[in-house]
CSV table of C-alpha atoms in Angstrom, one decimal:
chain,number,residue,atom,x,y,z
P,1,MET,CA,-16.4,-0.1,6.8
P,2,GLU,CA,-19.1,0.0,4.2
P,3,GLU,CA,-21.8,-2.6,4.3
P,4,ALA,CA,-22.3,-4.9,1.4
P,5,ALA,CA,-25.7,-4.8,-0.3
P,6,SER,CA,-26.1,-8.6,0.3
P,7,PRO,CA,-23.9,-11.2,2.0
P,8,PRO,CA,-21.9,-13.6,-0.2
P,9,SER,CA,-23.8,-16.7,-1.1
P,10,SER,CA,-21.0,-18.9,0.3
P,11,SER,CA,-21.3,-17.4,3.8
P,12,ALA,CA,-22.5,-20.7,5.3
P,13,SER,CA,-19.4,-22.6,4.2
P,14,ALA,CA,-16.2,-22.9,6.2
P,15,PRO,CA,-13.9,-19.8,6.0
P,16,PRO,CA,-11.3,-20.1,3.3
P,17,ASP,CA,-7.6,-20.0,3.8
P,18,CYS,CA,-7.3,-16.7,1.9
P,19,SER,CA,-9.7,-14.0,0.6
P,20,VAL,CA,-8.5,-12.1,-2.5
P,21,VAL,CA,-10.1,-8.6,-2.5
P,22,ILE,CA,-10.0,-6.6,-5.7
P,23,PRO,CA,-11.3,-3.0,-5.6
P,24,THR,CA,-12.3,-1.7,-9.1
P,25,TYR,CA,-14.0,1.2,-10.8
P,26,ASN,CA,-14.6,0.9,-14.6
P,27,GLY,CA,-11.7,-1.5,-14.8
P,28,ARG,CA,-13.2,-4.4,-16.7
P,29,VAL,CA,-10.4,-4.4,-19.2
P,30,TRP,CA,-7.9,-4.9,-16.4
P,31,LEU,CA,-10.1,-7.4,-14.5
P,32,GLU,CA,-10.2,-9.7,-17.5
P,33,ARG,CA,-6.4,-10.2,-17.3
P,34,LEU,CA,-6.2,-10.4,-13.5
P,35,LEU,CA,-9.1,-12.9,-13.1
P,36,ALA,CA,-7.8,-15.0,-15.9
P,37,SER,CA,-4.4,-15.2,-14.2
P,38,ILE,CA,-6.0,-16.1,-10.9
P,39,ARG,CA,-8.0,-18.9,-12.6
P,40,ARG,CA,-4.9,-20.1,-14.3
P,41,HIS,CA,-2.7,-20.1,-11.2
P,42,ARG,CA,-5.3,-20.9,-8.6
P,43,PRO,CA,-3.8,-23.3,-6.0
P,44,ASP,CA,-5.0,-26.8,-5.5
P,45,PRO,CA,-8.2,-26.5,-3.3
P,46,GLN,CA,-7.1,-29.6,-1.4
P,47,ARG,CA,-4.1,-27.5,-0.1
P,48,VAL,CA,-5.3,-23.9,-0.2
P,49,THR,CA,-8.9,-22.8,-0.2
P,50,LEU,CA,-9.6,-19.4,-1.9
P,51,GLU,CA,-12.4,-16.9,-2.3
P,52,VAL,CA,-12.2,-14.0,-4.7
P,53,ILE,CA,-14.1,-10.8,-4.0
P,54,VAL,CA,-14.5,-7.9,-6.4
P,55,ALA,CA,-15.5,-4.6,-4.7
P,56,ASP,CA,-17.2,-2.7,-7.5
P,57,ASP,CA,-17.0,1.1,-6.8
P,58,ALA,CA,-20.2,2.0,-8.7
P,59,SER,CA,-18.7,1.1,-12.1
P,60,THR,CA,-20.6,2.1,-15.3
P,61,ASP,CA,-18.8,-0.3,-17.7
P,62,GLY,CA,-21.0,-3.4,-17.0
P,63,THR,CA,-18.4,-4.9,-14.6
P,64,ALA,CA,-21.0,-6.6,-12.4
P,65,SER,CA,-23.1,-8.2,-15.2
P,66,TRP,CA,-19.9,-9.4,-17.0
P,67,LEU,CA,-18.6,-11.0,-13.8
P,68,ALA,CA,-21.9,-12.8,-13.2
P,69,ALA,CA,-21.8,-14.2,-16.7
P,70,VAL,CA,-18.1,-15.1,-17.0
P,71,TYR,CA,-16.8,-15.5,-13.4
P,72,PRO,CA,-19.8,-16.9,-11.4
P,73,GLU,CA,-17.4,-18.2,-8.7
P,74,VAL,CA,-16.4,-14.6,-7.9
P,75,THR,CA,-18.3,-12.8,-5.1
P,76,VAL,CA,-19.3,-9.2,-6.2
P,77,VAL,CA,-20.1,-6.5,-3.7
P,78,ARG,CA,-21.0,-3.0,-4.9
P,79,ASN,CA,-21.0,0.5,-3.6
P,80,PRO,CA,-24.1,2.4,-4.7
P,81,VAL,CA,-22.0,5.6,-5.3
P,82,ASN,CA,-18.3,6.0,-6.0
P,83,GLN,CA,-16.3,6.0,-2.7
P,84,GLY,CA,-12.7,6.0,-4.1
P,85,PHE,CA,-10.1,3.4,-3.4
P,86,CYS,CA,-10.3,3.3,0.4
P,87,GLY,CA,-14.1,3.0,0.3
P,88,ALA,CA,-14.0,0.1,-2.3
P,89,ALA,CA,-11.2,-1.7,-0.5
P,90,ASN,CA,-13.0,-1.5,2.9
P,91,LEU,CA,-16.2,-2.7,1.3
P,92,GLY,CA,-14.4,-5.8,0.1
P,93,LEU,CA,-12.6,-6.3,3.4
P,94,SER,CA,-15.8,-6.1,5.3
P,95,VAL,CA,-17.2,-9.3,3.6
P,96,ALA,CA,-13.9,-11.2,3.4
P,97,ARG,CA,-14.0,-14.4,5.5
P,98,GLY,CA,-10.4,-15.7,5.0
P,99,ARG,CA,-7.9,-16.3,7.7
P,100,VAL,CA,-5.6,-14.2,5.4
P,101,VAL,CA,-6.8,-11.4,3.1
P,102,GLN,CA,-4.9,-10.3,0.0
P,103,LEU,CA,-5.6,-7.0,-1.5
P,104,LEU,CA,-4.9,-6.8,-5.3
P,105,ASN,CA,-5.1,-3.8,-7.6
P,106,ASN,CA,-7.2,-4.6,-10.6
P,107,ASP,CA,-4.2,-3.8,-12.9
P,108,THR,CA,-2.1,-6.7,-11.5
P,109,GLU,CA,-1.6,-10.2,-12.6
P,110,VAL,CA,-0.6,-13.1,-10.4
P,111,THR,CA,2.0,-15.8,-11.2
P,112,GLU,CA,2.3,-19.4,-10.4
P,113,GLY,CA,2.8,-20.1,-6.7
P,114,TRP,CA,2.0,-16.4,-5.8
P,115,ILE,CA,0.0,-17.3,-2.7
P,116,GLU,CA,1.3,-20.5,-1.0
P,117,ARG,CA,4.7,-19.1,0.3
P,118,ALA,CA,3.0,-16.0,1.6
P,119,LEU,CA,0.5,-18.0,3.7
P,120,ILE,CA,3.2,-20.0,5.4
P,121,HIS,CA,4.5,-16.8,7.1
P,122,PHE,CA,1.2,-16.3,8.9
P,123,ASN,CA,1.9,-19.5,10.9
P,124,ASP,CA,4.2,-17.1,12.9
P,125,PRO,CA,2.0,-15.3,15.4
P,126,ASP,CA,4.1,-12.2,15.1
P,127,VAL,CA,3.4,-11.7,11.4
P,128,GLY,CA,0.5,-9.3,10.5
P,129,ALA,CA,1.3,-8.6,6.9
P,130,VAL,CA,3.3,-10.1,4.0
P,131,ALA,CA,4.6,-8.1,1.0
P,132,PRO,CA,5.1,-10.1,-2.2
P,133,LEU,CA,7.6,-9.1,-4.9
P,134,VAL,CA,5.8,-6.7,-7.2
P,135,VAL,CA,7.4,-6.3,-10.6
P,136,LEU,CA,6.5,-4.0,-13.5
P,137,MET,CA,4.0,-5.5,-16.0
P,138,ALA,CA,5.9,-4.2,-19.0
P,139,ARG,CA,9.4,-4.9,-17.5
P,140,PRO,CA,9.2,-7.9,-15.1
P,141,ASP,CA,13.0,-7.7,-14.8
P,142,LEU,CA,12.4,-4.5,-12.8
P,143,ILE,CA,10.9,-4.2,-9.3
P,144,ASP,CA,7.9,-2.0,-8.7
P,145,ALA,CA,7.9,-2.6,-4.9
P,146,ALA,CA,9.6,-5.0,-2.5
P,147,GLY,CA,7.4,-3.8,0.4
P,148,ASP,CA,7.1,-0.2,1.7
P,149,GLY,CA,9.7,1.7,3.6
P,150,TYR,CA,9.6,4.8,5.9
P,151,SER,CA,12.4,7.2,6.6
P,152,LEU,CA,13.0,9.4,9.7
P,153,ALA,CA,12.5,12.3,7.4
P,154,GLY,CA,8.8,11.3,7.2
P,155,LEU,CA,9.1,10.0,3.6
P,156,PRO,CA,7.3,6.8,2.6
P,157,TYR,CA,8.8,5.0,-0.4
P,158,ASN,CA,8.7,1.7,-2.4
P,159,ARG,CA,11.6,-0.5,-1.5
P,160,LEU,CA,14.0,-1.2,-4.4
P,161,SER,CA,11.7,0.5,-6.9
P,162,HIS,CA,13.1,0.1,-10.4
P,163,HIS,CA,16.0,-2.1,-9.3
P,164,PRO,CA,16.6,-5.5,-11.1
P,165,SER,CA,14.2,-8.1,-9.8
P,166,ALA,CA,17.0,-10.7,-10.2
P,167,SER,CA,18.7,-8.9,-7.3
P,168,VAL,CA,16.3,-10.4,-4.8
P,169,ALA,CA,15.6,-13.7,-6.6
P,170,ASP,CA,18.0,-15.8,-4.5
P,171,ARG,CA,17.4,-14.0,-1.2
P,172,GLY,CA,15.3,-15.3,1.6
P,173,PRO,CA,12.4,-13.4,3.3
P,174,VAL,CA,13.3,-10.2,5.2
P,175,GLU,CA,11.4,-8.0,7.6
P,176,VAL,CA,10.3,-4.7,6.0
P,177,PHE,CA,8.3,-1.8,7.3
P,178,GLY,CA,5.0,-2.5,5.5
P,179,ALA,CA,3.4,-3.9,2.3
P,180,SER,CA,2.3,-1.9,-0.7
P,181,ALA,CA,-1.5,-2.1,-1.1
P,182,SER,CA,-1.2,-2.9,-4.8
P,183,ALA,CA,-0.6,-6.5,-3.7
P,184,ALA,CA,-0.5,-7.1,0.1
P,185,PHE,CA,-1.4,-10.0,2.4
P,186,TYR,CA,-2.9,-9.2,5.8
P,187,LEU,CA,-3.9,-11.3,8.8
P,188,GLY,CA,-7.7,-11.3,8.4
P,189,GLU,CA,-8.5,-11.0,12.1
P,190,LEU,CA,-6.1,-8.1,12.5
P,191,ILE,CA,-7.2,-6.1,9.4
P,192,ARG,CA,-10.9,-6.5,10.4
P,193,ASP,CA,-10.1,-5.2,14.0
P,194,LEU,CA,-8.2,-2.3,12.6
P,195,GLY,CA,-11.1,-1.3,10.4
P,196,GLY,CA,-9.2,-1.4,7.1
P,197,PHE,CA,-7.9,1.7,5.4
P,198,ASN,CA,-8.3,5.2,6.9
P,199,ARG,CA,-10.6,7.0,4.5
P,200,ALA,CA,-9.5,10.4,5.8
P,201,TYR,CA,-6.4,9.9,3.6
P,202,GLY,CA,-8.4,9.7,0.4
P,203,SER,CA,-5.5,8.6,-1.7
P,204,TYR,CA,-1.7,8.3,-1.2
P,205,TYR,CA,0.0,6.8,1.9
P,206,GLU,CA,-3.1,5.1,3.2
P,207,ASP,CA,-1.2,1.8,2.9
P,208,VAL,CA,1.7,3.3,4.9
P,209,GLU,CA,-0.7,4.5,7.6
P,210,LEU,CA,-2.2,1.0,7.8
P,211,ALA,CA,1.4,-0.4,8.1
P,212,PHE,CA,2.0,1.9,11.1
P,213,ARG,CA,-1.2,0.7,12.8
P,214,ILE,CA,-0.2,-3.0,12.2
P,215,ARG,CA,3.2,-2.2,13.9
P,216,TRP,CA,1.6,-0.3,16.7
P,217,ALA,CA,-0.6,-3.3,17.3
P,218,GLY,CA,2.5,-5.4,17.8
P,219,TYR,CA,2.8,-7.2,14.5
P,220,ARG,CA,5.5,-7.1,11.8
P,221,CYS,CA,5.6,-7.4,8.0
P,222,VAL,CA,7.7,-9.8,6.0
P,223,PHE,CA,8.8,-9.4,2.3
P,224,GLU,CA,8.6,-12.8,0.5
P,225,PRO,CA,10.5,-12.6,-2.9
P,226,SER,CA,9.3,-16.0,-4.1
P,227,CYS,CA,5.7,-14.6,-4.3
P,228,ARG,CA,5.6,-12.6,-7.5
P,229,VAL,CA,2.8,-10.2,-8.8
P,230,LYS,CA,3.0,-8.2,-11.9
P,231,HIS,CA,1.7,-4.6,-11.7
P,232,HIS,CA,0.9,-2.1,-14.5
P,233,GLY,CA,0.4,0.8,-12.2
P,234,HIS,CA,1.7,4.4,-12.1
P,235,ALA,CA,-0.8,5.8,-14.4
P,236,SER,CA,-3.9,6.5,-12.4
P,237,TYR,CA,-3.2,10.0,-11.3
P,238,ASP,CA,-1.9,13.1,-13.2
P,239,HIS,CA,1.1,14.3,-11.3
P,240,ARG,CA,0.7,17.7,-12.8
P,241,LYS,CA,-2.5,18.5,-10.9
P,242,PRO,CA,-2.1,20.9,-7.9
P,243,GLN,CA,-4.7,19.0,-5.8
P,244,LEU,CA,-2.6,15.8,-6.0
P,245,HIS,CA,0.5,17.6,-4.6
P,246,ARG,CA,-1.7,19.2,-1.9
P,247,ARG,CA,-3.0,15.8,-0.8
P,248,VAL,CA,0.4,14.2,-0.8
P,249,ALA,CA,1.8,17.1,1.4
P,250,ARG,CA,-1.2,16.8,3.8
P,251,ASN,CA,-1.0,13.0,4.2
P,252,GLY,CA,2.7,13.0,4.6
P,253,GLU,CA,2.5,15.6,7.4
P,254,ARG,CA,-0.3,13.6,9.1
P,255,LEU,CA,1.7,10.4,8.9
P,256,PHE,CA,4.7,11.9,10.6
P,257,TRP,CA,2.9,13.5,13.5
P,258,SER,CA,0.1,11.0,14.1
P,259,CYS,CA,1.9,7.7,13.5
P,260,ALA,CA,5.6,7.9,14.1
P,261,PRO,CA,6.8,7.1,17.7
P,262,ARG,CA,8.2,10.1,19.7
P,263,SER,CA,11.8,8.7,19.4
P,264,TRP,CA,11.5,8.7,15.6
P,265,ILE,CA,10.1,12.3,15.6
P,266,ALA,CA,13.0,13.5,17.9
P,267,ALA,CA,15.6,11.8,15.7
P,268,GLY,CA,14.2,12.9,12.4
P,269,LEU,CA,12.7,16.3,13.0
P,270,ALA,CA,15.7,18.3,11.7
P,271,VAL,CA,16.0,16.3,8.5
P,272,ARG,CA,12.3,16.4,8.0
P,273,LEU,CA,12.3,20.2,8.3
P,274,ALA,CA,15.2,20.3,5.9
P,275,TYR,CA,13.4,18.1,3.4
P,276,LEU,CA,10.2,20.3,3.6
P,277,GLY,CA,12.3,23.4,3.0
P,278,LEU,CA,14.0,21.8,-0.1
P,279,ASN,CA,10.6,20.7,-1.3
P,280,MET,CA,9.1,24.2,-0.9
P,281,ALA,CA,12.2,25.7,-2.7
P,282,ARG,CA,11.6,23.4,-5.6
P,283,GLY,CA,7.9,24.2,-5.5
P,284,LEU,CA,8.7,27.8,-6.1
P,285,SER,CA,10.5,26.9,-9.3
P,286,ASN,CA,7.8,24.6,-10.7
P,287,GLY,CA,4.6,26.3,-9.4
P,288,ARG,CA,3.8,23.7,-6.8
P,289,ALA,CA,4.7,25.7,-3.7
P,290,TRP,CA,1.2,26.9,-3.0
P,291,SER,CA,-0.1,23.3,-3.3
P,292,ILE,CA,2.5,22.0,-0.9
P,293,LEU,CA,1.9,24.8,1.6
P,294,GLY,CA,-1.9,24.3,1.3
P,295,GLY,CA,-1.4,20.6,2.1
P,296,LEU,CA,0.6,21.5,5.3
P,297,VAL,CA,-2.1,24.0,6.3
P,298,ASP,CA,-4.8,21.3,5.7
P,299,ALA,CA,-2.9,18.9,8.0
P,300,TRP,CA,-2.6,21.4,10.8
P,301,SER,CA,-6.1,22.9,10.4
P,302,ASP,CA,-7.3,20.3,12.9
P,303,PRO,CA,-4.3,19.2,15.1
P,304,GLY,CA,-6.8,17.5,17.4
P,305,LEU,CA,-7.4,15.0,14.6
P,306,MET,CA,-3.7,14.0,14.5
P,307,TRP,CA,-3.5,13.8,18.3
P,308,ARG,CA,-6.6,11.6,18.5
P,309,ARG,CA,-5.2,9.3,15.9
P,310,ARG,CA,-2.0,9.2,17.9
P,311,ARG,CA,-3.8,8.2,21.1
P,312,GLU,CA,-5.6,5.5,19.2
P,313,ASN,CA,-2.3,4.1,17.9
P,314,LEU,CA,-1.0,4.0,21.4
P,315,GLU,CA,-4.0,2.0,22.5
P,316,LEU,CA,-3.6,-0.6,19.8
P,317,ALA,CA,-0.8,-2.4,21.6
P,318,ALA,CA,-2.7,-2.5,24.9
P,319,ARG,CA,-5.8,-3.8,23.1
P,320,TRP,CA,-3.9,-6.6,21.5
P,321,GLY,CA,-1.8,-7.3,24.5
P,322,ARG,CA,1.4,-6.9,22.6
P,323,SER,CA,4.4,-4.6,22.4
P,324,PRO,CA,4.6,-2.1,19.4
P,325,ARG,CA,7.0,-3.2,16.6
P,326,LEU,CA,8.7,0.2,16.2
P,327,GLU,CA,11.8,-0.2,18.2
P,328,ALA,CA,14.3,-0.1,15.3
P,329,TRP,CA,15.1,3.2,13.7
P,330,PRO,CA,14.9,3.5,9.9
P,331,ALA,CA,17.3,5.5,7.8
P,332,LEU,CA,17.2,9.3,8.0
P,333,PHE,CA,16.8,9.5,4.2
P,334,PRO,CA,16.9,6.7,1.7
P,335,ILE,CA,19.2,8.1,-1.0
P,336,ARG,CA,19.3,5.0,-3.2
P,337,GLU,CA,15.5,4.6,-3.1
P,338,VAL,CA,14.9,8.3,-3.9
P,339,ARG,CA,17.2,8.2,-7.0
P,340,ALA,CA,15.5,5.0,-8.2
P,341,MET,CA,12.0,6.4,-7.8
P,342,ARG,CA,13.0,9.6,-9.6
P,343,ARG,CA,14.4,7.7,-12.6
P,344,HIS,CA,11.2,5.6,-12.7
P,345,LEU,CA,8.9,8.6,-12.5
P,346,GLN,CA,10.8,10.5,-15.2
P,347,HIS,CA,10.8,7.4,-17.4
P,348,ARG,CA,7.0,7.0,-17.3
P,349,GLY,CA,6.1,10.6,-17.4
P,350,THR,CA,2.6,11.7,-16.4
P,351,THR,CA,0.4,9.7,-18.9
P,352,THR,CA,-3.1,9.0,-17.6
P,353,THR,CA,-4.9,8.0,-20.8
P,354,ALA,CA,-4.6,4.3,-20.0
P,355,PHE,CA,-7.3,4.6,-17.3
P,356,PRO,CA,-10.8,6.1,-17.7
P,357,SER,CA,-10.9,7.3,-14.1
P,358,PRO,CA,-8.6,8.2,-11.2
P,359,HIS,CA,-10.2,5.3,-9.3
P,360,THR,CA,-9.6,2.7,-11.9
P,361,VAL,CA,-6.7,1.4,-10.0
P,362,SER,CA,-5.1,2.2,-6.7
P,363,HIS,CA,-2.3,4.7,-6.6
P,364,ALA,CA,-1.1,2.9,-3.5
P,365,SER,CA,2.3,1.7,-4.7
P,366,ALA,CA,3.0,4.9,-6.6
P,367,LYS,CA,4.8,7.2,-4.2
P,368,PRO,CA,5.2,10.7,-5.5
P,369,SER,CA,8.3,12.2,-7.2
P,370,LEU,CA,10.9,14.0,-5.0
P,371,PRO,CA,13.2,17.0,-5.3
P,372,ALA,CA,16.4,16.3,-7.4
P,373,HIS,CA,18.5,17.8,-4.7
P,374,ALA,CA,16.8,16.2,-1.7
P,375,ALA,CA,19.4,13.4,-1.6
P,376,THR,CA,22.0,15.9,-0.5
P,377,VAL,CA,20.6,16.2,3.0
P,378,ALA,CA,23.5,15.9,5.4
P,379,GLY,CA,23.8,12.7,7.5
P,380,CYS,CA,21.7,10.6,5.2
P,381,LEU,CA,21.9,6.8,5.4
P,382,ASP,CA,20.8,4.2,2.9
P,383,GLY,CA,18.6,1.3,3.7
P,384,VAL,CA,16.2,0.6,6.6
P,385,SER,CA,17.3,-1.0,9.8
P,386,THR,CA,14.2,-3.1,10.0
P,387,ASN,CA,15.2,-4.9,6.7
P,388,ARG,CA,16.9,-7.7,8.5
P,389,PRO,CA,16.9,-11.4,7.7
P,390,LEU,CA,14.3,-13.3,9.6
P,391,ARG,CA,15.4,-15.2,12.6
P,392,PRO,CA,15.5,-19.0,12.3
């Protein structure tokens, strides 16, 4: 992780119950709304102690001076040069002292009671992460992410994306694969030991890669629908750019081979190859084939890197003295989720003018669009087998 320029002034005090870490780059306009919502809905300090950390990724919009004047209670750490989302997030995580750490995109807003129910889950020694219900800022009746999922085809996705938020309102917590980094709670000790996000991913799927490591270390993730966060999102990257599709293809291939257990690879290899073939066929029609192929070449240009990461994952369980939480098989291909994501992406288009820079907010919860015909892959099943109600 990056080192902070100076330690927080409150370092001598007792560790808080939760550290809220907010990576930002030239995002003052969004921070104004987020920090106002945190101040408005901050829990009673007699029940929950909280520290807020803004990790400024070399902003040039006066973020640091504005925070010092308007939010003196906020700890600010700053990268001297722009490091991107992973670098900024890891900087904030490196100084977070809380028993639990929440990562928030700067284009989110919290709601009343967003934190208390999430913290309760960490009383369970098996829980390493909690995913709140993330709804769309402009349409809070629609879900942005109800945790992350992963299919045997090697496809990460936002659970229940663009489904009605009322559909989960009366449900209890369930176990999910992982938490979207737009608004995720992590066990502080665990996230510090794991070293935060893998900067080799740059952007896209870094939260899914972290979710894999959490499960390899023997911990699970819980989705808590009563914790609600609003997210603007889905506008930080131009989906027309070839380099974006190349990076997505590279990171997706790395995930499958370096993180998935061998049983998942054996069960899903055929459907993954079918998906890659369909994706390449679509790429030939829309001019993205070379970007996709380039990403696959990038992933396999150093196979030793993937095998080393795989060995490190296998060692995590031994290091923590736990059994990996990867025994249940997910679906081969999540048809319902794919269709919902495609509707959502088509609805929003590729507008990027809302943000002055690709690093203004995290892309973490915005999984890329998918081929229209991909859902026809034979043998597909809907849902994820790890999405089961919690045991009493």
